[in-house]
XYZ file of C-alpha atoms in Angstrom:
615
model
C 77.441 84.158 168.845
C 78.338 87.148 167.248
C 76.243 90.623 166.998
C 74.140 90.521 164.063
C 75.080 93.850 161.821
C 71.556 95.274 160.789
C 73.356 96.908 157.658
C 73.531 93.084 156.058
C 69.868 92.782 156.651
C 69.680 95.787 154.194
C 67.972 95.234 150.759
C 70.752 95.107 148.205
C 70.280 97.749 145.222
C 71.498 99.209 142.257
C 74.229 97.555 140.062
C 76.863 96.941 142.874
C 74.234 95.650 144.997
C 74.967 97.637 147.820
C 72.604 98.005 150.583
C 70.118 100.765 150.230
C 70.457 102.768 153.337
C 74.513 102.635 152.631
C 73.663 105.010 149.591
C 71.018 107.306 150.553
C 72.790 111.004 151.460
C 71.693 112.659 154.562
C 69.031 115.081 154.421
C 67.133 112.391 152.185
C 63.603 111.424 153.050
C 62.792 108.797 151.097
C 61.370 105.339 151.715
C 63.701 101.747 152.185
C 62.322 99.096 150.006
C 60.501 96.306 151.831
C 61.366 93.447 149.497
C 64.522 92.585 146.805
C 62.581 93.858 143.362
C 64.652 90.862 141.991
C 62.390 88.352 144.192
C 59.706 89.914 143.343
C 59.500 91.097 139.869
C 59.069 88.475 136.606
C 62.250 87.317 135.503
C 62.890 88.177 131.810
C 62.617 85.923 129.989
C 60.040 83.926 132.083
C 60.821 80.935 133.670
C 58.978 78.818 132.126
C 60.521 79.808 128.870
C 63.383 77.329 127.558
C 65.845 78.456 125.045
C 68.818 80.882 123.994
C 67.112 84.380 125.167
C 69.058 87.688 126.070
C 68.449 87.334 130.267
C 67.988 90.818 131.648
C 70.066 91.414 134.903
C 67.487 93.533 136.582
C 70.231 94.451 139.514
C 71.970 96.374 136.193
C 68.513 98.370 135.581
C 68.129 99.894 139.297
C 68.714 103.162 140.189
C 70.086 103.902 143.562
C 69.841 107.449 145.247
C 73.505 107.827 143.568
C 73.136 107.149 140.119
C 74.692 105.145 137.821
C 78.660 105.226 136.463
C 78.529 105.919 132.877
C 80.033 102.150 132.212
C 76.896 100.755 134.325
C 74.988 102.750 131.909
C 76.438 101.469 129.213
C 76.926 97.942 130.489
C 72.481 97.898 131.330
C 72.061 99.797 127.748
C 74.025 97.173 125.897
C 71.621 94.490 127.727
C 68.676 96.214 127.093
C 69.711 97.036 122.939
C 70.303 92.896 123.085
C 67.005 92.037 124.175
C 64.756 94.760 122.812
C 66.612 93.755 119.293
C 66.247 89.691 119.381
C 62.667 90.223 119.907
C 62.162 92.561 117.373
C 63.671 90.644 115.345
C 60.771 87.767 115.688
C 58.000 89.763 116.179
C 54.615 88.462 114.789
C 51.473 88.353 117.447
C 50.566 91.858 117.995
C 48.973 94.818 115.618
C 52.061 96.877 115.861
C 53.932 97.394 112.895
C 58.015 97.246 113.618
C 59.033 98.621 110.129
C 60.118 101.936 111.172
C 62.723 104.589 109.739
C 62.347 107.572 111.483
C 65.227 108.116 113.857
C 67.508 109.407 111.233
C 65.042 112.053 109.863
C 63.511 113.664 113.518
C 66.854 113.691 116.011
C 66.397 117.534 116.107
C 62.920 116.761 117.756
C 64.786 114.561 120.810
C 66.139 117.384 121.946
C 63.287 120.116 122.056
C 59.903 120.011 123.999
C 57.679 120.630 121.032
C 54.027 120.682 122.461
C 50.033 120.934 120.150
C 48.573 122.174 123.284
C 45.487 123.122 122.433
C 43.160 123.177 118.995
C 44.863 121.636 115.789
C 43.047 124.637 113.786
C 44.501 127.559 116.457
C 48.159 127.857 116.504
C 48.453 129.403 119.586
C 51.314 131.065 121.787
C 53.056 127.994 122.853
C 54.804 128.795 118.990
C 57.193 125.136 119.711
C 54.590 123.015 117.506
C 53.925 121.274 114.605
C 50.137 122.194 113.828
C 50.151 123.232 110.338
C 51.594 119.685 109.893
C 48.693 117.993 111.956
C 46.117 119.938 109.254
C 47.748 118.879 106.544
C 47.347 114.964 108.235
C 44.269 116.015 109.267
C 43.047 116.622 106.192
C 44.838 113.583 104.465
C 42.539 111.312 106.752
C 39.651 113.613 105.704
C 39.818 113.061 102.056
C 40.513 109.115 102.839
C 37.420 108.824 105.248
C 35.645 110.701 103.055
C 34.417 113.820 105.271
C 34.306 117.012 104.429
C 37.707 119.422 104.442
C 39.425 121.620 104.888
C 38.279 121.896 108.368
C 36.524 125.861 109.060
C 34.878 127.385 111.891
C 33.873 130.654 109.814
C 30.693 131.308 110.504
C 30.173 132.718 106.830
C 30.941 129.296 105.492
C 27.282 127.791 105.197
C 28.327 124.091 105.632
C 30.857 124.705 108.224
C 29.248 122.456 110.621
C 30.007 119.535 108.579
C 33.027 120.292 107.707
C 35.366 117.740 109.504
C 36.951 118.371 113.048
C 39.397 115.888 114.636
C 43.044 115.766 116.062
C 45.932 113.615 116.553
C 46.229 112.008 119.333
C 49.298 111.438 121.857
C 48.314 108.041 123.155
C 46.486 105.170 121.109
C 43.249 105.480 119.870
C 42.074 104.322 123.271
C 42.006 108.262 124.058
C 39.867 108.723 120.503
C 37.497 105.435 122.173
C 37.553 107.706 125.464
C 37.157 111.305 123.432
C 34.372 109.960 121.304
C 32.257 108.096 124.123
C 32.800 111.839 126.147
C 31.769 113.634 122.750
C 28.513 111.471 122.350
C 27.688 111.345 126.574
C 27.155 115.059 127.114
C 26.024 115.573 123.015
C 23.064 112.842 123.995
C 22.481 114.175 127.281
C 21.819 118.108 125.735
C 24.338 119.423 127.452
C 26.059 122.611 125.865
C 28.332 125.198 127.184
C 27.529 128.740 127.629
C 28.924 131.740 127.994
C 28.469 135.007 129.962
C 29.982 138.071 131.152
C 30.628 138.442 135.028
C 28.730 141.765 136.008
C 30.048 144.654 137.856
C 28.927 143.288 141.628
C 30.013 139.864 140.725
C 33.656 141.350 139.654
C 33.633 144.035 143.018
C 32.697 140.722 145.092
C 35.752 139.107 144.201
C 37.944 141.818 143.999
C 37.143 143.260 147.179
C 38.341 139.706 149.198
C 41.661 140.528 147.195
C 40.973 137.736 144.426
C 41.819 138.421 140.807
C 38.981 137.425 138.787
C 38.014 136.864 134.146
C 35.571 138.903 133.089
C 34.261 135.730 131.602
C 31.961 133.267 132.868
C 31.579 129.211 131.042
C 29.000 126.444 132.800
C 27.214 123.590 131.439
C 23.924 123.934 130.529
C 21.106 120.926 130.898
C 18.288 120.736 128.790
C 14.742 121.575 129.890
C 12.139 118.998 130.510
C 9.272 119.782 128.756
C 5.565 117.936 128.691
C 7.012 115.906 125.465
C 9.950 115.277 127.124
C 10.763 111.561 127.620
C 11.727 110.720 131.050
C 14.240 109.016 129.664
C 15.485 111.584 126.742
C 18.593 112.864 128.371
C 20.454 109.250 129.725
C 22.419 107.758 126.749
C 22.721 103.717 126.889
C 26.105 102.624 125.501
C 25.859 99.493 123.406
C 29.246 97.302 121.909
C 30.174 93.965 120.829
C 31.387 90.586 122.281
C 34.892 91.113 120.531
C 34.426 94.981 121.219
C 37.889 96.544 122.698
C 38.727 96.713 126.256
C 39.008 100.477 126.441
C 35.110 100.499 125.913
C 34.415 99.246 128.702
C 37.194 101.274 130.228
C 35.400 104.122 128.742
C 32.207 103.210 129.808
C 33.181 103.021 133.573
C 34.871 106.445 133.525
C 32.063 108.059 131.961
C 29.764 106.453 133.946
C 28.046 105.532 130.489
C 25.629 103.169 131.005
C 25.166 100.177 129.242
C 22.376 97.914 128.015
C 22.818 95.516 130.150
C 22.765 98.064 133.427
C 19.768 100.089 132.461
C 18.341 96.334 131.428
C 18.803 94.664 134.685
C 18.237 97.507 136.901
C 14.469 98.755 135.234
C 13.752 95.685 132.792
C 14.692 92.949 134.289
C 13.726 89.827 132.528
C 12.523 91.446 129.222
C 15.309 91.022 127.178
C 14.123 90.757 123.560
C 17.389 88.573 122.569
C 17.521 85.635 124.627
C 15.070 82.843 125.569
C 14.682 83.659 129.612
C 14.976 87.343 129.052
C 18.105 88.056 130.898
C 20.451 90.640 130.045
C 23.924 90.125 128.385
C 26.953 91.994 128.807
C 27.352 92.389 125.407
C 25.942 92.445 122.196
C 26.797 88.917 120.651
C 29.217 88.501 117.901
C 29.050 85.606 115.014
C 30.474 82.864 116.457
C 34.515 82.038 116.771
C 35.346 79.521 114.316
C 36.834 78.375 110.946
C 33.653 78.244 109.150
C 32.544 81.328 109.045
C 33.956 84.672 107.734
C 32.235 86.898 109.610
C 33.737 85.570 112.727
C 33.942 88.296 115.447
C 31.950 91.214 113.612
C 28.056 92.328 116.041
C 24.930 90.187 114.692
C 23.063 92.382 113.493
C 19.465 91.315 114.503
C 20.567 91.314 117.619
C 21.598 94.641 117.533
C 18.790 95.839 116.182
C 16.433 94.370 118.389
C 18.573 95.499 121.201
C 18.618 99.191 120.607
C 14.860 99.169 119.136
C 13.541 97.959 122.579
C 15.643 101.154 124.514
C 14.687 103.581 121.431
C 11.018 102.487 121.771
C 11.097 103.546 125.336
C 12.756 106.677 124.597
C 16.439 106.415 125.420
C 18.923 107.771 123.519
C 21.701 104.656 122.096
C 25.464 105.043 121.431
C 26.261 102.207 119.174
C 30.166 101.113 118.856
C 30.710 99.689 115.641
C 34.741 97.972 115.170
C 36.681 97.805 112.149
C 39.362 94.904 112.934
C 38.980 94.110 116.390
C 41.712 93.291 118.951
C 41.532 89.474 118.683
C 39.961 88.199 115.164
C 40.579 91.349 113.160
C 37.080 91.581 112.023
C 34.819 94.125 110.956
C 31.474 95.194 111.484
C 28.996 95.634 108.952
C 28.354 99.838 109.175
C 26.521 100.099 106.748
C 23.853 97.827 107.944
C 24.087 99.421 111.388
C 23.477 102.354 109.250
C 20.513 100.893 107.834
C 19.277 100.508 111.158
C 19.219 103.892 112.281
C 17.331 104.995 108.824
C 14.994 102.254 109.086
C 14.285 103.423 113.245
C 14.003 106.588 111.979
C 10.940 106.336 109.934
C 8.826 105.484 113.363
C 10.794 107.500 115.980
C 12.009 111.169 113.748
C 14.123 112.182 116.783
C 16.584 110.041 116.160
C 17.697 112.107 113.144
C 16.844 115.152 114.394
C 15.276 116.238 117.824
C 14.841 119.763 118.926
C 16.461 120.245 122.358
C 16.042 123.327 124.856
C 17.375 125.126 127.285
C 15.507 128.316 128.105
C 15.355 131.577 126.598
C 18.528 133.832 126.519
C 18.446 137.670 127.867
C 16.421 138.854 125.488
C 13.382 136.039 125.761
C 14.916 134.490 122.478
C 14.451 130.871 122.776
C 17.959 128.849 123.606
C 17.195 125.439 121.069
C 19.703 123.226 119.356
C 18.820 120.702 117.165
C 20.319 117.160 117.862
C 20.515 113.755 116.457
C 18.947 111.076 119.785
C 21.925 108.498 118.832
C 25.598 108.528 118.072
C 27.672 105.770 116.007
C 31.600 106.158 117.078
C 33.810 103.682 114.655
C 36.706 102.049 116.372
C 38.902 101.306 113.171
C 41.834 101.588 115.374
C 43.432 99.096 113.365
C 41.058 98.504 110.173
C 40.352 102.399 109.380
C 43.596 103.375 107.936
C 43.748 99.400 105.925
C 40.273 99.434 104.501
C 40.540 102.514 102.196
C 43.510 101.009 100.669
C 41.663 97.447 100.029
C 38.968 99.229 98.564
C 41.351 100.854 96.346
C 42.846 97.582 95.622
C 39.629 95.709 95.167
C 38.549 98.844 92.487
C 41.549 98.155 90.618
C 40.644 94.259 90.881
C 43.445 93.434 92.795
C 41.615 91.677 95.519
C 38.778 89.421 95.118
C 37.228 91.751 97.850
C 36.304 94.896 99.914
C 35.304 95.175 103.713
C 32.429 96.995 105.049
C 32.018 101.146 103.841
C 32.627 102.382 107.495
C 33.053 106.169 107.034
C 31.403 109.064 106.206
C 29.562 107.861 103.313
C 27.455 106.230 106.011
C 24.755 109.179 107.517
C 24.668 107.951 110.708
C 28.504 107.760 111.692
C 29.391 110.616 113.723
C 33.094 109.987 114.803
C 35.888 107.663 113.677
C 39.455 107.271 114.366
C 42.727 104.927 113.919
C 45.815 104.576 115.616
C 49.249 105.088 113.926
C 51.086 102.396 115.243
C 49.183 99.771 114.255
C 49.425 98.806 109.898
C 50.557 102.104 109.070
C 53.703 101.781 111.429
C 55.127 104.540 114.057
C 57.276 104.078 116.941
C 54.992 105.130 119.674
C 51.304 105.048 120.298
C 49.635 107.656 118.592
C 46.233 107.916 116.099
C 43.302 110.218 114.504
C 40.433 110.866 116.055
C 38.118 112.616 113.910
C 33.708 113.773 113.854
C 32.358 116.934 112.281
C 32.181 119.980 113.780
C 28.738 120.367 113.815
C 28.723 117.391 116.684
C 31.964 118.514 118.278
C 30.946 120.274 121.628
C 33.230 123.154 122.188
C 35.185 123.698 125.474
C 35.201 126.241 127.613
C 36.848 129.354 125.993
C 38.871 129.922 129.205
C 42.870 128.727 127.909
C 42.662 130.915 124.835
C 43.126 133.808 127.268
C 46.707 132.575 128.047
C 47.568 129.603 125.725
C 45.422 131.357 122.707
C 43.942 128.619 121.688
C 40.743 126.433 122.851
C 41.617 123.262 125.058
C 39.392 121.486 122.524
C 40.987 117.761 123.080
C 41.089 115.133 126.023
C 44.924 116.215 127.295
C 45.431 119.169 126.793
C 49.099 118.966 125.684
C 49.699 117.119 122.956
C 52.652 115.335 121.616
C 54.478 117.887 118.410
C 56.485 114.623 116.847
C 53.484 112.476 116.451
C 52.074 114.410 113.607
C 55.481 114.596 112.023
C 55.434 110.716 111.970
C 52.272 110.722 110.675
C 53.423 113.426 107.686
C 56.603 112.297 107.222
C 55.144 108.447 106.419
C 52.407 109.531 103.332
C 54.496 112.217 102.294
C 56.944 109.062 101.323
C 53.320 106.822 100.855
C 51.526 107.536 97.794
C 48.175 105.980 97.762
C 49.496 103.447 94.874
C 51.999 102.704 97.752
C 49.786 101.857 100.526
C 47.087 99.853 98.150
C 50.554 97.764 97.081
C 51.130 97.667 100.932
C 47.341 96.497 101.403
C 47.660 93.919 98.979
C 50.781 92.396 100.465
C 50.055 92.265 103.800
C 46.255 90.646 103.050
C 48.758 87.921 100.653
C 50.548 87.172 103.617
C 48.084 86.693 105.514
C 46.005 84.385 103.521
C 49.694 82.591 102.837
C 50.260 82.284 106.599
C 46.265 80.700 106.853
C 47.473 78.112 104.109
C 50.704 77.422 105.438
C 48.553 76.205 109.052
C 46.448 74.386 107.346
C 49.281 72.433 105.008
C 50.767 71.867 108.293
C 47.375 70.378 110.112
C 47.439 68.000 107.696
C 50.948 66.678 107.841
C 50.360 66.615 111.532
C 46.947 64.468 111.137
C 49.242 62.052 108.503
C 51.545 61.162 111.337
C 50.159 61.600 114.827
C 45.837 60.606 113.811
C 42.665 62.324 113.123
C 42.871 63.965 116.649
C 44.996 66.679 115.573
C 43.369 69.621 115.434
C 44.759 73.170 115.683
C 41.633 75.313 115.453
C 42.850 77.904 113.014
C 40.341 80.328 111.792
C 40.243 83.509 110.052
C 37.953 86.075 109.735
C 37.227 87.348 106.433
C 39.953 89.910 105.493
C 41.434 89.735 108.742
C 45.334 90.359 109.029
C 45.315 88.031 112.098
C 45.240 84.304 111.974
C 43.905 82.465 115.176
C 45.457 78.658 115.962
C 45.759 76.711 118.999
C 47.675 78.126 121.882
C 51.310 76.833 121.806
C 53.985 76.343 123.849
C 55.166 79.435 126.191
C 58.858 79.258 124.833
C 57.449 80.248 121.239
C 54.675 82.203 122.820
C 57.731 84.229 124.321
C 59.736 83.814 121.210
C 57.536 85.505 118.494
C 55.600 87.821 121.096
C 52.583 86.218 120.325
C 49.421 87.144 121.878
C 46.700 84.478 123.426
C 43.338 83.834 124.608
C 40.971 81.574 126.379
C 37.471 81.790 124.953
C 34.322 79.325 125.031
C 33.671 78.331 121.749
C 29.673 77.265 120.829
C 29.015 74.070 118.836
C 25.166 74.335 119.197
C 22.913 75.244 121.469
C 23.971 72.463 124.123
C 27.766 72.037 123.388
C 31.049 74.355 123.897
C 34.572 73.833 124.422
C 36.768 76.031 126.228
C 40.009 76.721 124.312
C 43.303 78.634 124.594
C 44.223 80.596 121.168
C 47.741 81.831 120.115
C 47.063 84.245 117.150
C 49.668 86.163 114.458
C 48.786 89.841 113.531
C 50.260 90.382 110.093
C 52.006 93.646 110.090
C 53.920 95.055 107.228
C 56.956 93.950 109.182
C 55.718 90.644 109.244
C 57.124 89.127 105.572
C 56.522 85.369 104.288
C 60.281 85.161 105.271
C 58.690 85.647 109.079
C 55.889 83.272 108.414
C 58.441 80.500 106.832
C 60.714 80.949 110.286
C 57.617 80.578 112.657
C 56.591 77.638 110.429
C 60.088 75.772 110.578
C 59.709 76.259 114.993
C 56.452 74.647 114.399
C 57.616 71.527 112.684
C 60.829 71.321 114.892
C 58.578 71.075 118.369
C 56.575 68.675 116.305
C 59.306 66.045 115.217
C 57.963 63.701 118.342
C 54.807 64.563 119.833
C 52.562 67.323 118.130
C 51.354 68.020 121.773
C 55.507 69.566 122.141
C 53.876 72.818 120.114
C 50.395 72.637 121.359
C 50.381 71.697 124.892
C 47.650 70.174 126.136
C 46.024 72.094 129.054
C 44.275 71.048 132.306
C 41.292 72.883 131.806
C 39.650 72.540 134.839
C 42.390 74.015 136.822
C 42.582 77.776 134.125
C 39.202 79.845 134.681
C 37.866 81.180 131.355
C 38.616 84.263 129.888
C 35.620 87.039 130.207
C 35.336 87.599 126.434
C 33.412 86.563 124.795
C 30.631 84.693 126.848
C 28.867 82.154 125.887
C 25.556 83.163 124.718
C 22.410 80.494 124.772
C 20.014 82.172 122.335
């Protein structure tokens, strides 16, 4: 039998496929790989999905320890510009708008590291940025969320502190969901930052063990319990939604934010004012997930309420999460009842609006108070806070039939709101606005300015230069008449795409029975529309995303069912809707259950939101 050669036991890499060892240079420490990444990585497309789809090579995508020639460059480019265009080119389940014309107007900027380290409002002496531009978006989303601008820190200005502060952000507004929940944490627990000047022995101390030293000195500083302290006046609960977004709870977890249901079952078990046995939910509930009613997927508001009354009435602080078009239904919560809320708690417990919070008493016996707010409403509207203003526009000009929920600044009690760019307004990356008022904003320590000149006000520090440009360069060609039009067509294709479902539903009953029945549902206003899951090859096709959710009939029945849903984007046309709708009826010709699978239940666990809720 012959020797065995351990180089063809060698994983095979790169585009030649040549064993991995074979091309590593001497003097390289590096690690082999254990397993073919073609054996073990998801083939694209899926297996499971049947039809004429670019198939990426991923062989052609590796990158061995010597490179790649510049024709396997362009041979793995070609593939990827193949696949990255077909699906464009179908695109239709996702709140990312594809209609994008930038690349011609920004190449310059490919070439450059521009950087908005620091403060939008301090330019700085990294001098490769695009800040003025950020103000003048800045302000843009000012005037449309109604807060007050231009942003000033001048401390001769008498309404400075509510005077609007915010940036743009370099990832999606999952950093403004992180940024805000930060913001209102240490703003609820008292904490501030202060500032001092190292003395003389303090400076010689260091200086003498041959350590530079600043001259300046930042720390957090915690409140003082007092005898009218609560014991529980300093430790924030976090409260959200059923259909909240998943970078709440992501938020929640790296803040170590507690929520409701934490605080609930850990020092009130069993006294939950919302449900029957008195045990706590995860969430808050939502109005239930189907056809029948609009308000599908937006917080019930007596629940709410009784929720945050029973942790205000024992003193606690609340941070409330309010969402304007959520992930999955697109709906909105009503703010200004949530507003409501607040005012109405107010009138028994005054600290909510304003509570006098203290530290001490400075060098000079001077007492150290600030005067605080004991709640904090944050406003996801990462997709429906840059829509909204536009329908409202629309619906003043009686365009639409109607308006959502007034979820800015008009509303007292919101303190931060934000929206990301690549959702309806369109952008080629992620990127948003986050945006409060500086008299909430808690500054920083002062420490950067000494080198970058300018406060390291925001959650990253660097920030990217081009997104603002994006943001600029789109409503400096979008007037406002433009983006109401824009509003108007994308809430007609959507109600087009609803009707188009339906017409179909009943051609499918007409031939295959009364059994048919593909659960679609929309929530009022909502660019998505929700309809039974279908088959993975059109799944795959049109990017469409899906869910498994239990869906309440009363208070003793539910059915667990998967969901396909379409987000309609500005990129997604009636043209889109009339393609998706002619795959439909071809699946359909024999058996309806060729689109809409039907799916062994017991064998797929659940999905975790939203539970289902026995009031």
């Amino acid at each position: 039998m012959p020797a065995v050669n351990p180089k063809s036991q060698q994983v095979p890499y790169g585009p030649k496929q040549l064993p991995w060892n074979d091309q590593v240079p001497e003097g390289a420490v590096v690690s082999k790989p254990s397993n073919d990444p073609k054996e073990v990585y998801v083939s694209v497309p899926p297996k499971d999905v049947c039809g004429n789809f670019p198939q990426i090579n991923y062989s052609q995508f590796e990158i061995p320890p010597t490179g790649l020639s510049d024709e396997e460059r362009e041979i793995a480019l070609a593939s990827f510009k193949e696949f990255i265009e077909t699906q464009h080119s179908h695109f239709a389940g996702f709140q990312g708008n594809q209609d994008q014309n930038y690349a011609d107007r920004f190449p310059y900027l490919m070439d450059m590291h521009a950087n908005n380290i620091g403060d939008p409002f301090s330019s700085g002496r990294y001098t490769l940025n695009s800040k003025f531009c950020e103000r003048a978006v800045l302000d843009y989303f000012a005037a449309l969320w109604n807060n007050n601008w231009p942003h000033t820190a001048a401390t001769d200005q008498k309404d400075s502190s509510s005077r609007y502060w915010g940036y743009v952000l370099t990832m999606g507004f999952t950093e403004g969901n992180i940024y805000g929940l930060f913001n209102a944490r240490d703003y609820l627990k008292g904490r501030t930052i202060l500032e001092d000047q190292k003395t003389n022995a303090q400076i010689d101390a260091y200086t003498r063990r041959g350590r530079e030293t600043r001259g300046q000195h930042f720390s957090y500083k915690a409140p003082i319990q007092t005898e009218d302290t609560s014991e529980n006046a300093y430790t924030p609960v976090l409260f959200y939604s059923e259909d909240v977004h998943y970078s709440i709870q992501k938020a929640s977890h790296l803040l170590e934010l507690p929520t409701f249901q934490k605080i609930g079952q850990n020092k009130y078990p069993g006294q939950c004012p919302i449900t029957n046995d008195g045990s706590w939910p995860e969430m808050v509930p939502s109005h239930d997930f189907d056809k029948d009613n609009p308000q599908s997927g937006s917080v019930k508001i007596e629940e709410l309420t009784k929720l945050v009354h029973y942790f205000v009435d024992k003193g606690y602080p609340v941070v409330v999460v309010a969402n304007i078009g959520t992930t999955w239904k697109g709906a909105y919560d009503d703010v200004p009842a949530i507003n409501a809320m607040f005012e109405k708690l107010g009138e028994k417990y005054p600290w909510l609006w304003e509570r006098k919070v203290v530290y001490g008493k400075d060098e000079k016996g001077n007492p150290l108070i600030d005067i605080r707010r004991g709640f904090w409403l944050h406003v996801d509207g990462a997709l429906g806070a840059a829509y909204l203003p536009f329908v409202e526009m629309a619906h003043n000009r009686n365009l639409l039939n109607e308006k959502g929920p007034m979820f800015d600044f008009r509303n007292p009690a919101v303190m931060s709101v934000g929206c990301s760019m690549h959702k309806w307004l369109g952008g080629p990356w992620p990127s948003g606005i986050f945006m409060t008022r500086s008299g909430y904003q808690l500054l920083p320590p002062d420490a950067a300015s000494s080198f970058l000149g300018t406060p390291d006000t925001t959650l990253g520090g660097s920030r990217s230069a081009f997104s603002p440009m994006i943001l600029w360069d789109y409503f400096s060609r979008m007037s406002y008449e433009d983006n109401m039009n824009k509003a108007v067509e994308t809430e007609n294709v959507s109600a087009y795409l609803e009707t188009e479902l339906f017409k179909f539903e009943s051609e499918l009953k007409a031939k295959f029975g009364s059994e048919v029945d593909l659960w679609i549902a929309r929530s009022r206003l909502s660019l998505t529309v929700r309809f039974r899951l279908v088959n993975e090859t059109l799944n795959y096709k049109w990017s469409l995303d899906t869910d498994r959710l239990w869906v309440p009939f009363n208070e003793k029945e539910r059915q667990l069912r998967s969901y396909s849903h379409i987000f309609i984007m500005h990129s997604v046309g009636k043209a889109r809707i009339d393609a998706f709708m002619a795959d439909l009826r071809e699946n359909c010709k024999t058996d309806w259950h060729v689109a809409f699978p039907k799916i062994d239940y017991s064998a797929v666990p659940p999905g975790p939101n939203p539970e289902f809720q026995m009031e």
